[in-house]
Amino acid sequence: MKLKELERQAVQVWSPASQYPVYLATGTSAQQLDASFSTNGTLEIFEVDFRDPSLDLKRKGVLSASSRFHKLIWGSFGSGLLEASGVIAGGGDNGMLTLYNVTHILSSGKEPVIAQRQKHSGAVRALDFNPFQGNLLASGANDSEIFIWDLNNLSVPMTPGSKSQQPLEDIKALSWNRQVQHILSSAHPSGKAVVWDLRKNEPIIKVSDHSNRMHCSGLAWHPDIATQLVLCSEDDRLPVIQLWDLRFASSPLKVLESHSRGILSVSWSQADAELLLSSAKDSQILCWNLGSSEVVYKLPILSSWCFDVQWCPRDPLVFSAASFDGWINLYSVMGRSWEVQQMRQADKISSSFSKGQPLPPLQVPEQVAQASLIPPLKKPPKWMRRPAGVSFAFGGKLVTFGLPSTPVHQVPQPCLRLVFISQVTTEPELLTQSAELQEALGSGNLLNYCQNKIHQASVQSEKMLWQFLKVTLEKDSRMKFLKLLGYSKDELQKKVATWLRSDLRLGENPQSKGDDLNSNRQQAFSIQTSKHTTWEASASSDFFDELIPQNMTPWEIPITEDTEGLLSQALLLGELGPAVELCLKEERFADAIILAQAGGSDLLKQAQERYLAKKKTGIAPLLACIIQKNWKDMVHACSLKNWREALALLLTYTEPEKFPELCDRLGTRMEQESGWALTSEARLCYVCSGSVERLVECWAKCQPASSPVALQDLMEKVMVLKRSLELLRGPDGVSPGPATTYRITQYANLLAAQGSLATAMSYLPSDCAQLPVQQLRDRLFHAQGSGVLGQQSPPFPFPRVVVGATPYSQETSSPRLKFQSSHQVPILPPRPRIFTPQSSLMMPLTPSHPSPYQGSRMQNTSDYRPSGVQEAQPLPLGPGGRPGPQDSLKNAPVPKGNLQRKKLPETFMPPAPITAPVMCLAPEPRGVLSSQPAVPSQCQQPLEKINRKELPPEHQSLKISFEALLQRCSLSATDLKTKRKLDEAAQRLECLYDKLCVGTLSPPVLAGLHEIARCVDAGSPERGLAVHAQVVGCSSFSEVSSFMPVLKSVLTIAHKLRV
């Protein structure tokens, strides 16, 4: 995305990273002329304000220069002073070097020119400030002239060494090493780069391409690794970027070849060492990922060549590009559509023409719109990565990583980054209560559990609720519910007896006392006679029934025409209906009920209804409900003040089938009509009815924001009530509703977050088909690891999608890999994993045999974890934290012979690259640092096999993989040159097989070779090249120089041929 633009035929330079606001300095280019043919020079400074939506830059300072510029460089010398902005050095024609004070240019006050020196004999095209000592400036010009200037004393510059090399060449680029302050490198048009040591004042190494077509136009040191640098070639015959490592100076580590014409400039990002910018004569600007050697960002083809690209030191996602068409553009590598800017430009044009009425919006051409979308970087840049991070994982795990405690310069590169996995407990009280509930449920001793809850309850409503829950677990629960409501049959009988005795005392007389005495005697007699046997009582009864009572008073039947007479006539005729009507009319209700009972159920029912309709007493509604059994009306019509009495009636009279529904109706009415005053009491109705769902819904209304403690309290009540229902109906008769399932799932998630995975899984309903429950069960099952061994895995709740690369085989390979029968590729055996990805937490976190790079990193984390966090376990990662490629041949058939392999290291861990000067080294052959290293003696011998030992079984797969790759490349190659290279490679790989037979290769190199072979088997030679570069960069030259270059050549050919 284009951010800013400036129309200038100029060279450019950014302000240092410490400078704010951000500035961009431009100087009139010495290599360009406009139509006026003016040779005047100007130095300008522009402020870069990305908050301004316009594309224009604000000029903050301008200065006329005596000459035009070939190169500008902005150093931070003096920026530590108050209001100081550093120094700009400009290289001009005729060997002129000029130093400018930026602060004076911006303020337009004092003289901005610090000094001018004309020490060089030709144009000064190379400049660079030392990143460690800002007062040291290196300048390069014609005839191999390099001067080191001290800004504190500009009288006599230093030279890095004598100009002994012949012939003398121009200096195209200079660059100070970013890790070692006394190392300087220079690039020359002949394709040679010279590395100078200022302590020795001599060149220490020279690197060059042997093709003699490499014309260097740019040079840059690796920001982090002291021994690596890049060179770019402006020759159209070889438009490449070469990455060199001084420890392996015979050939470049990598060659980047996406430009079609010569490369004019490169710029290495200081914020991300894997990003490299390049511009070329093909009018392209590319951003490379040096780790994978691929282009991760590409600008559309420009209208003119871009001769200079530079990353912004302060804002890492911004870079500038100066082109020969007289424009300097600022871009962002994060990518965005250009349509917004195009429409903004169109609006600007429209507004410039519209005076009175607005013009219609200009239309962007369709061809431009199609190519306006620029994708962002294909990899996340390093400045977006965090040096430390923390994240909560499922199961209450806290995953943390961070920088090592040792200083950075003492840590070998790449260092191990430990990932700490800790168990975090934020609700210890919840876990304690959950454990108590789980123990009670497991042992079945819920009565004692409820009793303890009753003692612990401080609120009367809670105590009452737990008493009701306890009764649900006992027998004869209805009678016990009545006792809890305050109604007991025993107590009632005592109260009635006391009341009757008090009534007898109020109206007592001698006759009543005698009657009382007779009644007591009769009662005593009846008690005594009840003790006889059945046949004795029956015989005595028959005897007394035959006796005729003595002295009985005769009674008369009324025959008058009044009510008594009419009643007698109706009874004599058996007309009980009219008789009942007469009794009811005269309000002789007792006589009416007695007669109706003799007349049948229908007559009795009519008499009861007439009685209840006429008799308006306080007890009449209660009598009506009991007699008519209309409990539904009672529930809806009774006063809520008498909820206890209503519940007692339901407990006493209703049938078991209708009882739960009526209790739920009563509880619902108490919730809705009492204004939440009887919500706690309504829960008693739900407990009596066994309605878990209503109990949970009632709780949810009272607890809109559920806390862990409140949720634990609810689950205790739900589990006790659920267990009582299971005892009553069986385990299959209880199924939770949606509200209950939601709360149980919420509770299980809460337990899982505290690390109690097994307990959380035990609460989930087994027959629930809801997707959240199934997903949670699946996560809990797999998160327990070995804790669920032997148990059946729950059904997978997600749709299965096959991902990953297809295993290589002759059936699934592309048409170009189908060979003739006479050229069969041998089937590869399964290869042991070296780069092992972490698949789950069930894997051991600490290797049983730590590597020497790891042993010093296994630290105790007791002082690292926060309070409430269990001891963390370190999980070591490989370099960069990225596992290797997946083993795509794990299903391949094993060839005959069943090769036995030695156990290889679990993780490929190459030696750390050098990032600081090595002061003490063991003596090595001088040929190591020469530009033409000697070929090892073992490869100078004839290539015939001379009494070679048999290849060890664990390494035979390497030979099979590499020979198969050679065969595929040979079949796909069409030109004779490539086939000749493959034949030579097959012969030179014998050196590798000899080393494998002798066993002289180190374990890291062996591990890297197996990883390269695995990438080859998976059909990914570009990934093999990445592993190859890592192995070469971290290994000894003498160990791998005989076979690694040819292996790289084969991988490069395979990548080009796409085999």
Tab-separated table of C-alpha atoms in Angstrom, residues 780-1026:
chain	number	residue	atom	x	y	z
A	780	LEU	CA	-12.553	-33.301	28.728
A	781	PHE	CA	-11.918	-36.845	27.563
A	782	HIS	CA	-8.865	-35.995	25.486
A	783	ALA	CA	-7.524	-33.448	27.969
A	784	GLN	CA	-7.225	-36.124	30.670
A	785	GLY	CA	-4.606	-37.998	28.672
A	786	SER	CA	-3.612	-41.226	30.369
A	787	GLY	CA	-6.332	-40.766	32.973
A	788	VAL	CA	-8.926	-42.234	30.578
A	789	LEU	CA	-6.923	-45.189	29.296
A	790	GLY	CA	-9.214	-48.134	28.699
A	791	GLN	CA	-12.343	-45.991	28.488
A	792	GLN	CA	-14.357	-45.686	25.324
A	793	SER	CA	-13.892	-42.404	23.531
A	794	PRO	CA	-17.048	-40.276	23.192
A	795	PRO	CA	-18.417	-39.704	19.699
A	796	PHE	CA	-16.557	-37.021	17.778
A	797	PRO	CA	-18.787	-33.892	17.821
A	798	PHE	CA	-17.253	-32.167	14.794
A	799	PRO	CA	-17.371	-32.912	11.072
A	800	ARG	CA	-14.210	-34.686	10.038
A	801	VAL	CA	-12.029	-32.896	7.498
A	802	VAL	CA	-8.934	-34.518	6.026
A	803	VAL	CA	-6.032	-32.060	6.113
A	804	GLY	CA	-2.343	-32.289	5.361
A	805	ALA	CA	-0.237	-33.432	2.439
A	806	THR	CA	-1.163	-36.592	0.575
A	807	PRO	CA	1.408	-39.343	1.201
A	808	TYR	CA	3.689	-39.769	-1.751
A	809	SER	CA	3.035	-42.845	-3.791
A	810	GLN	CA	3.057	-43.843	-7.413
A	811	GLU	CA	-0.736	-43.905	-7.482
A	812	THR	CA	-1.275	-40.419	-6.066
A	813	SER	CA	1.683	-38.652	-7.627
A	814	SER	CA	1.254	-36.100	-10.375
A	815	PRO	CA	1.627	-37.180	-14.036
A	816	ARG	CA	5.157	-35.870	-14.234
A	817	LEU	CA	6.187	-38.328	-11.496
A	818	LYS	CA	4.824	-41.419	-13.238
A	819	PHE	CA	7.858	-43.370	-14.426
A	820	GLN	CA	8.268	-46.189	-16.843
A	821	SER	CA	8.503	-49.719	-15.598
A	822	SER	CA	12.215	-49.848	-16.308
A	823	HIS	CA	12.824	-46.889	-13.979
A	824	GLN	CA	10.971	-47.859	-10.838
A	825	VAL	CA	11.674	-45.711	-7.810
A	826	PRO	CA	12.280	-47.868	-4.725
A	827	ILE	CA	9.573	-47.646	-2.089
A	828	LEU	CA	10.839	-45.705	0.882
A	829	PRO	CA	10.704	-47.172	4.367
A	830	PRO	CA	9.093	-45.217	7.173
A	831	ARG	CA	11.509	-42.695	8.596
A	832	PRO	CA	11.927	-41.864	12.279
A	833	ARG	CA	10.618	-38.467	13.300
A	834	ILE	CA	13.230	-35.865	14.116
A	835	PHE	CA	11.164	-32.699	14.178
A	836	THR	CA	8.363	-33.937	16.413
A	837	PRO	CA	5.414	-31.543	16.788
A	838	GLN	CA	3.697	-31.292	20.143
A	839	SER	CA	0.385	-33.017	19.475
A	840	SER	CA	-1.139	-32.812	22.939
A	841	LEU	CA	-0.352	-32.359	26.594
A	842	MET	CA	-0.261	-36.127	27.001
A	843	MET	CA	3.316	-36.119	25.683
A	844	PRO	CA	6.100	-35.970	28.246
A	845	LEU	CA	7.127	-32.409	28.747
A	846	THR	CA	10.756	-33.042	29.623
A	847	PRO	CA	13.037	-35.379	27.671
A	848	SER	CA	14.587	-38.190	29.645
A	849	HIS	CA	18.023	-37.282	28.235
A	850	PRO	CA	18.325	-33.501	27.839
A	851	SER	CA	20.699	-32.232	25.221
A	852	PRO	CA	23.773	-30.229	26.246
A	853	TYR	CA	22.019	-27.092	24.978
A	854	GLN	CA	19.062	-27.847	27.164
A	855	GLY	CA	20.570	-28.944	30.428
A	856	SER	CA	21.503	-25.469	31.518
A	857	ARG	CA	17.980	-24.199	30.719
A	858	MET	CA	15.991	-26.609	32.901
A	859	GLN	CA	15.411	-24.243	35.751
A	860	ASN	CA	13.149	-24.500	38.730
A	861	THR	CA	10.080	-22.370	38.184
A	862	SER	CA	9.065	-21.947	41.801
A	863	ASP	CA	10.079	-18.292	41.736
A	864	TYR	CA	8.307	-17.796	38.418
A	865	ARG	CA	4.774	-18.954	38.959
A	866	PRO	CA	2.180	-16.674	40.535
A	867	SER	CA	0.275	-17.421	43.696
A	868	GLY	CA	-2.174	-20.245	43.330
A	869	VAL	CA	-0.230	-21.787	40.444
A	870	GLN	CA	1.182	-25.265	40.728
A	871	GLU	CA	4.737	-25.960	39.691
A	872	ALA	CA	5.156	-25.540	35.965
A	873	GLN	CA	6.708	-28.091	33.664
A	874	PRO	CA	9.045	-26.796	30.934
A	875	LEU	CA	8.324	-27.795	27.388
A	876	PRO	CA	11.448	-27.223	25.242
A	877	LEU	CA	11.004	-26.060	21.672
A	878	GLY	CA	13.395	-26.272	18.797
A	879	PRO	CA	14.976	-23.291	17.060
A	880	GLY	CA	12.298	-20.788	16.162
A	881	GLY	CA	9.663	-22.839	17.952
A	882	ARG	CA	8.579	-24.565	14.736
A	883	PRO	CA	8.320	-28.310	14.381
A	884	GLY	CA	9.419	-30.055	11.245
A	885	PRO	CA	7.260	-31.320	8.411
A	886	GLN	CA	4.747	-34.048	8.967
A	887	ASP	CA	5.805	-37.564	8.178
A	888	SER	CA	3.813	-38.138	5.035
A	889	LEU	CA	5.210	-41.623	4.458
A	890	LYS	CA	4.186	-43.228	7.729
A	891	ASN	CA	1.794	-45.526	5.881
A	892	ALA	CA	4.338	-46.581	3.261
A	893	PRO	CA	5.126	-50.300	3.141
A	894	VAL	CA	8.390	-51.393	4.719
A	895	PRO	CA	10.840	-52.931	2.259
A	896	LYS	CA	12.247	-56.377	2.682
A	897	GLY	CA	14.971	-56.709	5.212
A	898	ASN	CA	13.203	-54.746	7.940
A	899	LEU	CA	16.013	-52.250	8.461
A	900	GLN	CA	16.837	-51.601	12.106
A	901	ARG	CA	17.519	-48.003	13.041
A	902	LYS	CA	19.343	-46.484	15.913
A	903	LYS	CA	17.343	-44.136	18.078
A	904	LEU	CA	17.853	-40.607	16.741
A	905	PRO	CA	17.416	-37.448	18.761
A	906	GLU	CA	13.802	-36.381	19.191
A	907	THR	CA	14.474	-32.810	18.061
A	908	PHE	CA	17.011	-31.571	15.545
A	909	MET	CA	19.150	-29.071	17.431
A	910	PRO	CA	21.939	-27.563	15.322
A	911	PRO	CA	24.845	-25.753	16.954
A	912	ALA	CA	24.303	-22.089	17.625
A	913	PRO	CA	25.494	-19.654	14.949
A	914	ILE	CA	28.131	-17.119	15.893
A	915	THR	CA	26.817	-13.660	16.748
A	916	ALA	CA	29.924	-12.201	18.408
A	917	PRO	CA	33.662	-12.219	17.623
A	918	VAL	CA	35.384	-15.439	18.544
A	919	MET	CA	38.506	-14.540	20.495
A	920	CYS	CA	39.909	-17.987	21.158
A	921	LEU	CA	39.628	-20.645	18.502
A	922	ALA	CA	41.416	-23.895	18.128
A	923	PRO	CA	43.868	-23.863	15.238
A	924	GLU	CA	42.227	-24.888	11.983
A	925	PRO	CA	43.646	-25.401	8.499
A	926	ARG	CA	44.303	-22.073	6.839
A	927	GLY	CA	42.349	-23.198	3.861
A	928	VAL	CA	39.128	-22.729	5.787
A	929	LEU	CA	39.257	-18.933	5.510
A	930	SER	CA	40.719	-18.728	2.043
A	931	SER	CA	38.606	-17.744	-0.880
A	932	GLN	CA	39.426	-21.057	-2.575
A	933	PRO	CA	39.232	-23.741	0.150
A	934	ALA	CA	41.061	-26.922	-0.536
A	935	VAL	CA	38.947	-29.926	-1.438
A	936	PRO	CA	39.162	-32.615	1.259
A	937	SER	CA	41.497	-35.421	0.458
A	938	GLN	CA	38.862	-38.107	0.645
A	939	CYS	CA	37.048	-36.632	-2.344
A	940	GLN	CA	40.267	-36.355	-4.373
A	941	GLN	CA	40.578	-40.113	-4.387
A	942	PRO	CA	39.079	-42.102	-7.214
A	943	LEU	CA	35.345	-42.371	-6.938
A	944	GLU	CA	35.290	-46.148	-7.186
A	945	LYS	CA	34.183	-48.033	-4.139
A	946	ILE	CA	37.372	-49.325	-2.525
A	947	ASN	CA	36.575	-51.851	0.177
A	948	ARG	CA	33.803	-49.738	1.554
A	949	LYS	CA	31.958	-51.049	4.574
A	950	GLU	CA	28.277	-51.736	4.304
A	951	LEU	CA	26.034	-48.766	4.968
A	952	PRO	CA	24.571	-48.933	8.500
A	953	PRO	CA	20.886	-49.998	8.482
A	954	GLU	CA	19.694	-46.816	10.189
A	955	HIS	CA	21.167	-44.703	7.355
A	956	GLN	CA	20.229	-46.816	4.339
A	957	SER	CA	17.057	-44.769	3.963
A	958	LEU	CA	19.220	-41.708	3.194
A	959	LYS	CA	20.758	-43.420	0.183
A	960	ILE	CA	17.360	-44.666	-0.982
A	961	SER	CA	15.815	-41.182	-0.740
A	962	PHE	CA	18.671	-39.332	-2.447
A	963	GLU	CA	19.037	-41.875	-5.269
A	964	ALA	CA	15.281	-41.773	-5.837
A	965	LEU	CA	15.443	-37.975	-6.031
A	966	LEU	CA	18.288	-38.145	-8.534
A	967	GLN	CA	16.330	-40.599	-10.659
A	968	ARG	CA	13.191	-38.454	-10.666
A	969	CYS	CA	15.196	-35.367	-11.592
A	970	SER	CA	17.001	-37.231	-14.366
A	971	LEU	CA	13.716	-38.371	-15.876
A	972	SER	CA	12.231	-34.870	-15.709
A	973	ALA	CA	15.315	-33.003	-17.000
A	974	THR	CA	15.309	-32.094	-20.683
A	975	ASP	CA	18.680	-30.368	-21.194
A	976	LEU	CA	22.019	-32.158	-21.252
A	977	LYS	CA	23.626	-29.680	-18.835
A	978	THR	CA	21.230	-30.556	-16.041
A	979	LYS	CA	21.608	-34.280	-16.660
A	980	ARG	CA	25.405	-33.908	-16.531
A	981	LYS	CA	25.112	-32.112	-13.199
A	982	LEU	CA	22.941	-34.923	-11.853
A	983	ASP	CA	25.461	-37.544	-12.955
A	984	GLU	CA	28.270	-35.671	-11.222
A	985	ALA	CA	26.114	-35.295	-8.122
A	986	ALA	CA	25.476	-39.029	-7.984
A	987	GLN	CA	29.238	-39.631	-7.987
A	988	ARG	CA	30.022	-36.963	-5.393
A	989	LEU	CA	27.350	-38.243	-3.017
A	990	GLU	CA	29.557	-41.300	-2.581
A	991	CYS	CA	31.591	-39.109	-0.209
A	992	LEU	CA	28.525	-38.844	2.004
A	993	TYR	CA	27.971	-42.595	1.958
A	994	ASP	CA	31.643	-43.159	2.851
A	995	LYS	CA	31.275	-40.874	5.884
A	996	LEU	CA	28.120	-42.708	6.906
A	997	CYS	CA	29.941	-46.031	6.719
A	998	VAL	CA	32.859	-44.761	8.785
A	999	GLY	CA	30.539	-42.997	11.255
A	1000	THR	CA	32.418	-39.685	11.394
A	1001	LEU	CA	29.386	-37.377	11.115
A	1002	SER	CA	28.104	-35.665	14.242
A	1003	PRO	CA	24.550	-36.335	15.532
A	1004	PRO	CA	23.241	-32.854	14.561
A	1005	VAL	CA	24.407	-33.331	10.975
A	1006	LEU	CA	22.907	-36.834	10.841
A	1007	ALA	CA	19.649	-35.531	12.187
A	1008	GLY	CA	19.650	-32.776	9.585
A	1009	LEU	CA	20.341	-35.246	6.761
A	1010	HIS	CA	17.443	-37.418	7.833
A	1011	GLU	CA	15.244	-34.349	7.957
A	1012	ILE	CA	16.293	-33.363	4.424
A	1013	ALA	CA	15.541	-36.900	3.239
A	1014	ARG	CA	12.140	-36.753	4.872
A	1015	CYS	CA	11.382	-33.494	3.026
A	1016	VAL	CA	12.486	-35.156	-0.206
A	1017	ASP	CA	10.194	-38.105	0.415
A	1018	ALA	CA	7.308	-35.723	1.081
A	1019	GLY	CA	7.894	-33.995	-2.258
A	1020	SER	CA	9.045	-30.723	-0.685
A	1021	PRO	CA	12.570	-29.879	-1.931
A	1022	GLU	CA	12.123	-26.204	-1.001
A	1023	ARG	CA	11.701	-27.222	2.631
A	1024	GLY	CA	14.715	-29.440	2.251
A	1025	LEU	CA	16.704	-26.413	1.105
A	1026	ALA	CA	15.669	-24.545	4.246
